[in-house]
Coordinates of C-alpha atoms in Angstrom, one line a residue:
X1 CA -31.9 -29.7 0.2
X2 CA -31.1 -26.6 -1.8
X3 CA -27.8 -24.8 -1.1
X4 CA -27.5 -21.1 -1.4
X5 CA -24.6 -18.6 -1.1
X6 CA -25.5 -15.1 0.0
X7 CA -22.8 -12.7 -1.2
X8 CA -23.2 -9.2 0.1
X9 CA -21.1 -7.0 2.3
X10 CA -24.0 -5.5 4.3
X11 CA -24.9 -7.7 7.3
X12 CA -28.5 -6.4 7.5
X13 CA -29.2 -7.2 3.9
X14 CA -27.6 -10.6 4.3
X15 CA -30.0 -11.2 7.2
X16 CA -33.0 -10.2 5.0
X17 CA -31.8 -12.6 2.2
X18 CA -31.4 -15.4 4.8
X19 CA -35.0 -14.9 6.0
X20 CA -36.3 -14.8 2.5
X21 CA -34.4 -18.0 1.6
X22 CA -35.8 -19.8 4.6
X23 CA -39.3 -18.6 4.0
X24 CA -39.1 -19.6 0.3
X25 CA -37.5 -23.0 0.7
X26 CA -38.0 -24.3 4.3
X27 CA -35.0 -26.6 4.6
X28 CA -32.0 -24.8 3.0
X29 CA -28.3 -24.9 3.4
X30 CA -26.9 -21.3 3.6
X31 CA -23.5 -19.9 3.2
X32 CA -22.4 -16.3 3.4
X33 CA -19.6 -14.2 1.9
X34 CA -18.8 -10.5 2.1
X35 CA -16.2 -10.1 -0.7
X36 CA -15.6 -11.7 -4.1
X37 CA -12.6 -13.8 -2.9
X38 CA -14.8 -15.4 -0.2
X39 CA -17.4 -16.1 -2.9
X40 CA -15.0 -18.0 -5.1
X41 CA -13.4 -19.7 -2.1
X42 CA -16.8 -20.9 -0.9
X43 CA -17.7 -22.2 -4.3
X44 CA -14.4 -24.1 -4.4
X45 CA -15.0 -25.6 -1.0
X46 CA -18.8 -26.2 -1.4
X47 CA -19.5 -27.6 -4.8
X48 CA -23.1 -28.4 -3.8
X49 CA -24.1 -24.7 -3.9
X50 CA -27.0 -24.3 -6.3
X51 CA -27.5 -20.6 -6.3
X52 CA -25.5 -17.4 -5.5
X53 CA -27.2 -14.1 -4.6
X54 CA -24.4 -11.8 -5.8
X55 CA -24.0 -8.2 -4.9
X56 CA -22.6 -6.3 -7.8
X57 CA -20.6 -3.9 -5.7
X58 CA -19.1 -5.9 -2.8
X59 CA -15.4 -5.6 -2.1
X60 CA -13.3 -7.3 -4.8
X61 CA -16.1 -7.1 -7.3
X62 CA -16.2 -4.6 -10.0
X63 CA -19.6 -4.4 -11.6
X64 CA -20.2 -7.4 -13.8
X65 CA -16.7 -8.9 -13.4
X66 CA -17.7 -11.0 -10.4
X67 CA -20.7 -12.4 -12.3
X68 CA -18.4 -13.2 -15.2
X69 CA -16.0 -14.9 -12.9
X70 CA -18.7 -17.1 -11.2
X71 CA -20.2 -18.0 -14.6
X72 CA -16.8 -18.8 -16.1
X73 CA -15.5 -20.8 -13.2
X74 CA -18.7 -22.5 -11.9
X75 CA -21.0 -22.7 -14.9
X76 CA -23.4 -25.1 -13.1
X77 CA -24.2 -22.5 -10.4
X78 CA -27.1 -20.1 -11.0
X79 CA -26.7 -16.5 -10.1
X80 CA -29.2 -13.8 -9.1
X81 CA -27.6 -10.4 -9.2
X82 CA -28.4 -8.2 -6.3
X83 CA -27.9 -4.4 -6.8
X84 CA -29.1 -0.9 -5.9
X85 CA -28.7 -0.2 -9.6
X86 CA -32.0 -0.8 -11.5
X87 CA -31.0 0.8 -14.8
X88 CA -32.6 -1.4 -17.5
X89 CA -29.4 -1.3 -19.5
X90 CA -27.4 -2.7 -16.6
X91 CA -30.0 -5.4 -16.0
X92 CA -29.8 -6.3 -19.7
X93 CA -26.1 -6.6 -19.5
X94 CA -26.2 -8.8 -16.4
X95 CA -28.6 -11.2 -18.2
X96 CA -26.4 -11.2 -21.2
X97 CA -23.5 -12.2 -19.0
X98 CA -25.3 -15.2 -17.6
X99 CA -27.4 -14.0 -14.6
X100 CA -30.5 -16.0 -14.1
X101 CA -32.3 -13.2 -12.2
X102 CA -31.9 -9.6 -11.1
X103 CA -33.0 -8.3 -7.8
X104 CA -33.0 -4.6 -6.9
X105 CA -32.2 -3.9 -3.3
X106 CA -35.5 -2.1 -2.9
X107 CA -37.3 -5.4 -3.4
X108 CA -39.7 -6.6 -0.7
X109 CA -39.6 -10.0 0.9
X110 CA -42.3 -11.4 -1.4
X111 CA -40.1 -10.5 -4.4
X112 CA -37.0 -12.0 -2.7
X113 CA -38.9 -15.3 -2.1
X114 CA -40.3 -15.3 -5.6
X115 CA -36.9 -14.7 -7.2
X116 CA -35.3 -17.6 -5.3
X117 CA -38.1 -20.1 -6.1
X118 CA -38.2 -19.1 -9.7
X119 CA -34.5 -19.4 -10.4
X120 CA -34.2 -22.7 -8.5
X121 CA -36.9 -23.9 -10.9
X122 CA -34.5 -23.1 -13.7
X123 CA -36.4 -20.0 -14.9
X124 CA -35.3 -16.4 -15.4
X125 CA -36.7 -13.9 -12.9
X126 CA -37.1 -10.1 -13.0
X127 CA -39.2 -7.9 -10.9
X128 CA -42.5 -7.0 -12.5
X129 CA -41.6 -3.3 -12.5
X130 CA -38.6 -3.9 -14.7
X131 CA -39.8 -6.5 -17.2
X132 CA -41.1 -4.2 -19.8
X133 CA -38.2 -1.7 -19.8
X134 CA -35.6 -4.5 -19.8
X135 CA -37.3 -6.3 -22.7
X136 CA -37.0 -3.0 -24.7
X137 CA -33.3 -2.6 -23.7
X138 CA -31.2 -3.7 -26.6
X139 CA -28.3 -6.1 -25.9
X140 CA -24.9 -4.8 -26.8
X141 CA -23.3 -6.9 -29.5
X142 CA -20.0 -6.2 -27.7
X143 CA -21.4 -7.7 -24.5
X144 CA -22.6 -10.9 -26.2
X145 CA -19.3 -11.4 -27.9
X146 CA -17.4 -10.7 -24.6
X147 CA -19.5 -13.1 -22.7
X148 CA -18.9 -15.8 -25.3
X149 CA -15.1 -15.2 -25.3
X150 CA -14.9 -15.2 -21.4
X151 CA -16.8 -18.5 -21.4
X152 CA -13.9 -20.1 -23.3
X153 CA -11.5 -19.6 -20.4
X154 CA -10.9 -22.3 -17.8
X155 CA -11.3 -21.4 -14.2
X156 CA -7.6 -21.0 -13.7
X157 CA -7.2 -18.9 -16.8
X158 CA -9.9 -16.6 -15.5
X159 CA -8.1 -16.2 -12.2
X160 CA -4.9 -15.3 -14.2
X161 CA -6.9 -12.8 -16.2
X162 CA -8.2 -11.2 -13.1
X163 CA -4.7 -10.8 -11.6
X164 CA -3.5 -9.4 -14.9
X165 CA -6.2 -6.8 -14.8
X166 CA -5.0 -5.9 -11.3
X167 CA -1.6 -5.1 -12.7
X168 CA 0.3 -8.1 -11.3
X169 CA 3.4 -9.4 -13.0
X170 CA 3.9 -13.0 -14.0
X171 CA 6.0 -13.9 -11.0
X172 CA 3.5 -12.2 -8.7
X173 CA 0.7 -14.2 -10.3
X174 CA 2.7 -17.4 -10.0
X175 CA 3.2 -16.7 -6.3
X176 CA -0.4 -15.8 -5.7
X177 CA -1.7 -19.0 -7.4
X178 CA 1.2 -21.2 -6.1
X179 CA 2.2 -22.3 -9.6
X180 CA 5.4 -22.0 -11.6
X181 CA 6.0 -18.9 -13.7
X182 CA 6.1 -20.9 -16.9
X183 CA 2.6 -22.2 -16.1
X184 CA 1.4 -18.5 -15.9
X185 CA 3.0 -17.8 -19.3
X186 CA 1.2 -20.8 -20.8
X187 CA -2.1 -19.6 -19.4
X188 CA -1.5 -16.1 -20.8
X189 CA -0.9 -17.5 -24.3
X190 CA -4.2 -19.4 -24.1
X191 CA -6.0 -16.3 -22.7
X192 CA -4.7 -14.1 -25.5
X193 CA -5.8 -16.6 -28.1
X194 CA -9.3 -17.2 -26.6
X195 CA -10.0 -13.6 -26.0
X196 CA -8.6 -12.6 -29.4
X197 CA -6.2 -10.0 -28.0
X198 CA -2.5 -9.5 -28.5
X199 CA -1.1 -8.6 -25.1
X200 CA -1.8 -8.3 -21.3
X201 CA -2.9 -4.7 -21.6
X202 CA -5.7 -5.6 -24.0
X203 CA -6.6 -8.6 -21.9
X204 CA -6.9 -6.4 -18.8
X205 CA -9.1 -3.8 -20.6
X206 CA -11.6 -6.6 -21.3
X207 CA -12.3 -7.0 -17.6
X208 CA -12.5 -3.3 -17.0
X209 CA -15.2 -3.1 -19.6
X210 CA -17.4 -4.9 -17.1
X211 CA -17.0 -2.2 -14.4
X212 CA -20.1 -0.3 -13.4
X213 CA -20.7 2.7 -11.2
X214 CA -22.2 2.0 -7.7
X215 CA -25.3 4.1 -7.2
X216 CA -25.0 3.8 -3.4
X217 CA -21.5 5.4 -3.5
X218 CA -22.7 8.1 -5.8
X219 CA -25.5 9.0 -3.3
X220 CA -22.9 9.0 -0.4
X221 CA -20.7 11.4 -2.4

């Protein structure tokens, strides 16, 4: 039986995704999360999850950083990005960072079902309306290099990097991860080497390069 994690902070949209998953797959095991920490916690606790439907702008997520986190820490799990942002350049970046599909929030139930079935069949899925423009959108060499470098990090190193980007000090990171401070320092040395940076400031900048504006919030403003 397939196992899916629906990761979105809007209950009504989670309900629509639940219905689409059941319609597409029949018997399916469903989990839900409304922030990025809950996503990563569920993936830790439920290693059988096959697919994550990941909202780009849920709490704790910052654009493509959550996608990068899931792909780095759980490389065997497929991810369909779910977003109100249908800019072809953003879709291209998501695919370059390891998304198996991209689902605009304006999609109908037929597209939701099609996306889930296609990605679980190990194929990439895009809505028909975006395929031509995304194929013309050029990949950024910087994104490809960044995705490659992030993929070198272990799950724990990625967690340390995330906390560095949040501005936490080594002792605070050690407390948060329940490890010794010298372990954090060892992780940082490996992170600097694998990301090809010299210090924690440059390491934090790398994650901030993955941030995206949220169209929904722009409309609210």
